[in-house]
């Protein structure tokens, strides 16, 4: 379903008009070839903001033949982490009684881009001019995604910017960031969308426009490892990049292959019992 279906629901208690509830998990649009051509307004997924360049046609107009779709694994990992948080022994009885699925998901999202270090983002070519610098209760989608993930959205390029998220390369903001902000990442919208779909901090490299500032990338890796010493007690499944708010520090292909294999093995074991 589309987000607006849930945002306009009568039981949406977020208090944010036009925005979906915190316990809604948005997933990457996927369309199976045999279902193509059938019109179903209740199953319209809308635009896929992760598409690069000008390819922002409705996802229903495209056929996804990729066999490396990771959304089910991302969702399984989100539910796993959510379960662990609710039943964590670190929570007191009172805290657990107050905990809800929406509140836990909200905190999980907020931690994603809030630390190691906090992402400070500038958008380029993604927000219509008539919605820029306008006080409105309904935030543009990309602004809402970034802020809910813990990032700070800045109106213009400055020395503190860490990421420029853009629809395409070559804008004035991108040129300014490359020449004036050392170590700033220039990424497609697909990076932000993968962070939102997986509630995890994704590797910038597959989404980067132009050469990646490797020194900055290595520095963030080193800093995150020093700060995340407590994570050594996590299980092997929780140590991969899928396991939450860790920075861009592992190979997506190897990590996700391991996670897929472990998940399949566990499901097969449960099925035999």
GROMACS .gro file of C-alpha atoms in nm:
model
  273
    1UNK     CA    1   0.000   0.000   0.000
    2UNK     CA    2   0.096   0.363  -0.034
    3UNK     CA    3   0.194   0.568   0.269
    4UNK     CA    4  -0.092   0.813   0.223
    5UNK     CA    5  -0.347   0.534   0.270
    6UNK     CA    6  -0.223   0.491   0.627
    7UNK     CA    7  -0.148   0.860   0.683
    8UNK     CA    8  -0.513   0.946   0.623
    9UNK     CA    9  -0.652   0.657   0.826
   10UNK     CA   10  -0.892   0.749   1.106
   11UNK     CA   11  -0.689   0.556   1.364
   12UNK     CA   12  -0.361   0.733   1.284
   13UNK     CA   13  -0.264   0.871   1.624
   14UNK     CA   14   0.073   1.022   1.534
   15UNK     CA   15  -0.060   1.375   1.561
   16UNK     CA   16   0.118   1.461   1.234
   17UNK     CA   17  -0.140   1.532   0.962
   18UNK     CA   18  -0.059   1.369   0.632
   19UNK     CA   19   0.220   1.150   0.772
   20UNK     CA   20   0.194   0.773   0.829
   21UNK     CA   21   0.212   0.611   1.176
   22UNK     CA   22   0.550   0.507   1.318
   23UNK     CA   23   0.465   0.137   1.307
   24UNK     CA   24   0.428   0.140   0.927
   25UNK     CA   25   0.722  -0.032   0.758
   26UNK     CA   26   0.766   0.105   0.408
   27UNK     CA   27   0.921  -0.150   0.172
   28UNK     CA   28   1.094  -0.122  -0.163
   29UNK     CA   29   0.841  -0.158  -0.446
   30UNK     CA   30   0.862  -0.496  -0.614
   31UNK     CA   31   0.656  -0.611  -0.910
   32UNK     CA   32   0.638  -0.972  -1.019
   33UNK     CA   33   0.627  -1.016  -1.398
   34UNK     CA   34   0.307  -1.231  -1.410
   35UNK     CA   35   0.115  -0.957  -1.230
   36UNK     CA   36   0.222  -0.680  -1.469
   37UNK     CA   37  -0.060  -0.514  -1.661
   38UNK     CA   38  -0.328  -0.565  -1.397
   39UNK     CA   39  -0.471  -0.240  -1.263
   40UNK     CA   40  -0.529  -0.252  -0.888
   41UNK     CA   41  -0.557   0.084  -0.716
   42UNK     CA   42  -0.536  -0.079  -0.372
   43UNK     CA   43  -0.197  -0.228  -0.458
   44UNK     CA   44  -0.039   0.076  -0.624
   45UNK     CA   45   0.301   0.141  -0.472
   46UNK     CA   46   0.351   0.487  -0.621
   47UNK     CA   47   0.687   0.634  -0.722
   48UNK     CA   48   1.013   0.464  -0.635
   49UNK     CA   49   1.231   0.748  -0.504
   50UNK     CA   50   1.540   0.527  -0.518
   51UNK     CA   51   1.549   0.531  -0.899
   52UNK     CA   52   1.842   0.729  -1.034
   53UNK     CA   53   1.837   1.022  -1.271
   54UNK     CA   54   1.505   1.104  -1.434
   55UNK     CA   55   1.366   0.751  -1.404
   56UNK     CA   56   1.090   0.833  -1.155
   57UNK     CA   57   0.800   0.671  -1.334
   58UNK     CA   58   0.550   0.487  -1.113
   59UNK     CA   59   0.701   0.157  -1.005
   60UNK     CA   60   0.400  -0.022  -1.156
   61UNK     CA   61   0.535   0.078  -1.499
   62UNK     CA   62   0.857  -0.115  -1.447
   63UNK     CA   63   0.945  -0.483  -1.427
   64UNK     CA   64   1.185  -0.587  -1.154
   65UNK     CA   65   1.375  -0.893  -1.272
   66UNK     CA   66   1.650  -0.865  -1.013
   67UNK     CA   67   1.710  -1.176  -0.809
   68UNK     CA   68   1.910  -0.995  -0.540
   69UNK     CA   69   1.615  -0.818  -0.379
   70UNK     CA   70   1.696  -0.778  -0.009
   71UNK     CA   71   1.372  -0.636   0.128
   72UNK     CA   72   1.248  -0.954   0.295
   73UNK     CA   73   1.581  -0.994   0.473
   74UNK     CA   74   1.577  -0.629   0.580
   75UNK     CA   75   1.224  -0.665   0.716
   76UNK     CA   76   1.310  -0.988   0.896
   77UNK     CA   77   1.606  -0.816   1.058
   78UNK     CA   78   1.393  -0.517   1.165
   79UNK     CA   79   1.141  -0.748   1.332
   80UNK     CA   80   1.423  -0.942   1.497
   81UNK     CA   81   1.574  -0.626   1.645
   82UNK     CA   82   1.233  -0.500   1.750
   83UNK     CA   83   1.167  -0.824   1.937
   84UNK     CA   84   1.507  -0.808   2.107
   85UNK     CA   85   1.448  -0.453   2.222
   86UNK     CA   86   1.108  -0.524   2.370
   87UNK     CA   87   1.230  -0.828   2.565
   88UNK     CA   88   1.569  -0.682   2.656
   89UNK     CA   89   1.673  -0.746   3.014
   90UNK     CA   90   1.801  -0.390   3.024
   91UNK     CA   91   1.441  -0.265   3.036
   92UNK     CA   92   1.269  -0.237   3.370
   93UNK     CA   93   0.917  -0.368   3.413
   94UNK     CA   94   0.779  -0.016   3.401
   95UNK     CA   95   0.974   0.066   3.083
   96UNK     CA   96   0.849  -0.249   2.913
   97UNK     CA   97   0.491  -0.169   3.005
   98UNK     CA   98   0.530   0.174   2.847
   99UNK     CA   99   0.707   0.039   2.538
  100UNK     CA  100   0.503   0.008   2.220
  101UNK     CA  101   0.586  -0.104   1.868
  102UNK     CA  102   0.555   0.253   1.731
  103UNK     CA  103   0.779   0.399   2.004
  104UNK     CA  104   1.046   0.130   1.962
  105UNK     CA  105   1.051   0.165   1.583
  106UNK     CA  106   1.073   0.541   1.622
  107UNK     CA  107   1.381   0.509   1.842
  108UNK     CA  108   1.538   0.250   1.609
  109UNK     CA  109   1.497   0.486   1.316
  110UNK     CA  110   1.629   0.784   1.509
  111UNK     CA  111   1.953   0.604   1.593
  112UNK     CA  112   2.027   0.514   1.231
  113UNK     CA  113   2.186   0.840   1.114
  114UNK     CA  114   2.218   1.014   1.451
  115UNK     CA  115   2.563   0.888   1.547
  116UNK     CA  116   2.910   0.787   1.431
  117UNK     CA  117   2.889   1.077   1.328
  118UNK     CA  118   2.548   1.237   1.280
  119UNK     CA  119   2.452   1.280   0.917
  120UNK     CA  120   2.395   1.641   0.812
  121UNK     CA  121   2.232   1.641   0.474
  122UNK     CA  122   2.153   1.886   0.197
  123UNK     CA  123   1.906   1.792  -0.076
  124UNK     CA  124   1.957   1.881  -0.441
  125UNK     CA  125   1.691   1.856  -0.710
  126UNK     CA  126   1.447   1.663  -0.488
  127UNK     CA  127   1.221   1.923  -0.329
  128UNK     CA  128   0.997   2.130  -0.559
  129UNK     CA  129   1.063   2.503  -0.542
  130UNK     CA  130   0.709   2.573  -0.422
  131UNK     CA  131   0.774   2.351  -0.118
  132UNK     CA  132   1.112   2.495  -0.024
  133UNK     CA  133   1.139   2.730   0.275
  134UNK     CA  134   0.767   2.693   0.335
  135UNK     CA  135   0.623   2.624   0.678
  136UNK     CA  136   0.397   2.326   0.630
  137UNK     CA  137   0.274   2.050   0.857
  138UNK     CA  138   0.336   1.788   0.590
  139UNK     CA  139   0.708   1.746   0.523
  140UNK     CA  140   0.836   1.642   0.179
  141UNK     CA  141   0.900   1.268   0.175
  142UNK     CA  142   1.280   1.287   0.161
  143UNK     CA  143   1.292   1.543   0.442
  144UNK     CA  144   1.072   1.326   0.661
  145UNK     CA  145   1.280   1.015   0.591
  146UNK     CA  146   1.606   1.192   0.676
  147UNK     CA  147   1.476   1.357   0.993
  148UNK     CA  148   1.305   1.043   1.120
  149UNK     CA  149   1.634   0.856   1.070
  150UNK     CA  150   1.813   1.107   1.293
  151UNK     CA  151   1.980   1.323   1.028
  152UNK     CA  152   1.983   1.701   1.037
  153UNK     CA  153   1.852   1.862   0.719
  154UNK     CA  154   2.036   2.182   0.624
  155UNK     CA  155   1.911   2.442   0.375
  156UNK     CA  156   2.245   2.502   0.204
  157UNK     CA  157   2.597   2.362   0.169
  158UNK     CA  158   2.830   2.451   0.457
  159UNK     CA  159   3.139   2.306   0.624
  160UNK     CA  160   2.928   2.084   0.850
  161UNK     CA  161   2.749   1.902   0.567
  162UNK     CA  162   2.833   1.531   0.552
  163UNK     CA  163   2.606   1.418   0.266
  164UNK     CA  164   2.446   1.575  -0.039
  165UNK     CA  165   2.150   1.362  -0.150
  166UNK     CA  166   2.066   1.445  -0.510
  167UNK     CA  167   1.842   1.346  -0.798
  168UNK     CA  168   2.130   1.383  -1.045
  169UNK     CA  169   2.489   1.497  -1.066
  170UNK     CA  170   2.613   1.840  -1.171
  171UNK     CA  171   2.399   2.078  -0.964
  172UNK     CA  172   2.541   2.392  -0.806
  173UNK     CA  173   2.510   2.240  -0.458
  174UNK     CA  174   2.709   1.935  -0.567
  175UNK     CA  175   2.980   2.148  -0.727
  176UNK     CA  176   3.001   2.359  -0.413
  177UNK     CA  177   3.021   2.054  -0.185
  178UNK     CA  178   3.298   1.894  -0.392
  179UNK     CA  179   3.513   2.206  -0.394
  180UNK     CA  180   3.444   2.345  -0.047
  181UNK     CA  181   3.359   2.053   0.185
  182UNK     CA  182   3.633   1.796   0.220
  183UNK     CA  183   3.504   1.442   0.269
  184UNK     CA  184   3.143   1.520   0.180
  185UNK     CA  185   2.952   1.228   0.025
  186UNK     CA  186   2.750   1.292  -0.292
  187UNK     CA  187   2.486   1.019  -0.313
  188UNK     CA  188   2.177   0.927  -0.509
  189UNK     CA  189   1.840   0.918  -0.337
  190UNK     CA  190   1.869   0.538  -0.340
  191UNK     CA  191   2.109   0.557  -0.042
  192UNK     CA  192   1.856   0.738   0.177
  193UNK     CA  193   1.576   0.507   0.065
  194UNK     CA  194   1.776   0.194   0.150
  195UNK     CA  195   1.846   0.340   0.495
  196UNK     CA  196   1.472   0.394   0.539
  197UNK     CA  197   1.363   0.056   0.406
  198UNK     CA  198   1.615  -0.136   0.619
  199UNK     CA  199   1.635   0.100   0.921
  200UNK     CA  200   2.012   0.066   0.896
  201UNK     CA  201   2.297   0.286   0.785
  202UNK     CA  202   2.382   0.169   0.436
  203UNK     CA  203   2.715   0.177   0.256
  204UNK     CA  204   2.744   0.493   0.045
  205UNK     CA  205   2.969   0.338  -0.219
  206UNK     CA  206   2.705   0.172  -0.441
  207UNK     CA  207   2.511   0.500  -0.447
  208UNK     CA  208   2.791   0.754  -0.474
  209UNK     CA  209   2.827   0.999  -0.762
  210UNK     CA  210   3.190   1.029  -0.862
  211UNK     CA  211   3.492   0.919  -0.657
  212UNK     CA  212   3.419   0.832  -0.293
  213UNK     CA  213   3.625   1.035  -0.040
  214UNK     CA  214   3.807   0.724   0.086
  215UNK     CA  215   4.001   0.895   0.367
  216UNK     CA  216   3.680   1.021   0.521
  217UNK     CA  217   3.519   0.681   0.466
  218UNK     CA  218   3.805   0.502   0.645
  219UNK     CA  219   3.798   0.756   0.928
  220UNK     CA  220   3.428   0.691   0.991
  221UNK     CA  221   3.492   0.318   0.992
  222UNK     CA  222   3.767   0.351   1.254
  223UNK     CA  223   3.566   0.585   1.472
  224UNK     CA  224   3.259   0.364   1.469
  225UNK     CA  225   3.457   0.054   1.569
  226UNK     CA  226   3.601   0.234   1.872
  227UNK     CA  227   3.259   0.355   1.986
  228UNK     CA  228   3.078   0.028   1.926
  229UNK     CA  229   3.286  -0.200   2.151
  230UNK     CA  230   2.973  -0.319   2.331
  231UNK     CA  231   2.846  -0.479   2.013
  232UNK     CA  232   3.094  -0.767   2.045
  233UNK     CA  233   2.834  -0.958   2.244
  234UNK     CA  234   2.593  -0.957   1.952
  235UNK     CA  235   2.534  -1.278   1.762
  236UNK     CA  236   2.682  -1.336   1.418
  237UNK     CA  237   2.354  -1.240   1.254
  238UNK     CA  238   2.350  -0.910   1.441
  239UNK     CA  239   2.706  -0.826   1.344
  240UNK     CA  240   2.635  -0.775   0.974
  241UNK     CA  241   2.545  -0.442   0.825
  242UNK     CA  242   2.177  -0.530   0.845
  243UNK     CA  243   2.194  -0.512   1.224
  244UNK     CA  244   2.094  -0.152   1.269
  245UNK     CA  245   2.261   0.183   1.287
  246UNK     CA  246   2.621   0.086   1.218
  247UNK     CA  247   2.808   0.308   0.967
  248UNK     CA  248   2.919   0.219   0.618
  249UNK     CA  249   3.173  -0.041   0.722
  250UNK     CA  250   3.110  -0.378   0.559
  251UNK     CA  251   3.069  -0.542   0.222
  252UNK     CA  252   2.699  -0.557   0.140
  253UNK     CA  253   2.731  -0.864  -0.080
  254UNK     CA  254   2.922  -1.082   0.167
  255UNK     CA  255   2.727  -0.968   0.473
  256UNK     CA  256   2.386  -1.009   0.316
  257UNK     CA  257   2.476  -1.349   0.168
  258UNK     CA  258   2.577  -1.469   0.515
  259UNK     CA  259   2.258  -1.331   0.666
  260UNK     CA  260   2.045  -1.496   0.397
  261UNK     CA  261   2.213  -1.832   0.453
  262UNK     CA  262   2.171  -1.811   0.831
  263UNK     CA  263   1.805  -1.710   0.800
  264UNK     CA  264   1.729  -1.992   0.555
  265UNK     CA  265   1.901  -2.245   0.780
  266UNK     CA  266   1.702  -2.129   1.082
  267UNK     CA  267   1.370  -2.144   0.893
  268UNK     CA  268   1.446  -2.495   0.766
  269UNK     CA  269   1.529  -2.608   1.121
  270UNK     CA  270   1.205  -2.465   1.261
  271UNK     CA  271   1.009  -2.632   0.984
  272UNK     CA  272   1.139  -2.979   1.080
  273UNK     CA  273   1.044  -2.940   1.447
   0.00000   0.00000   0.00000
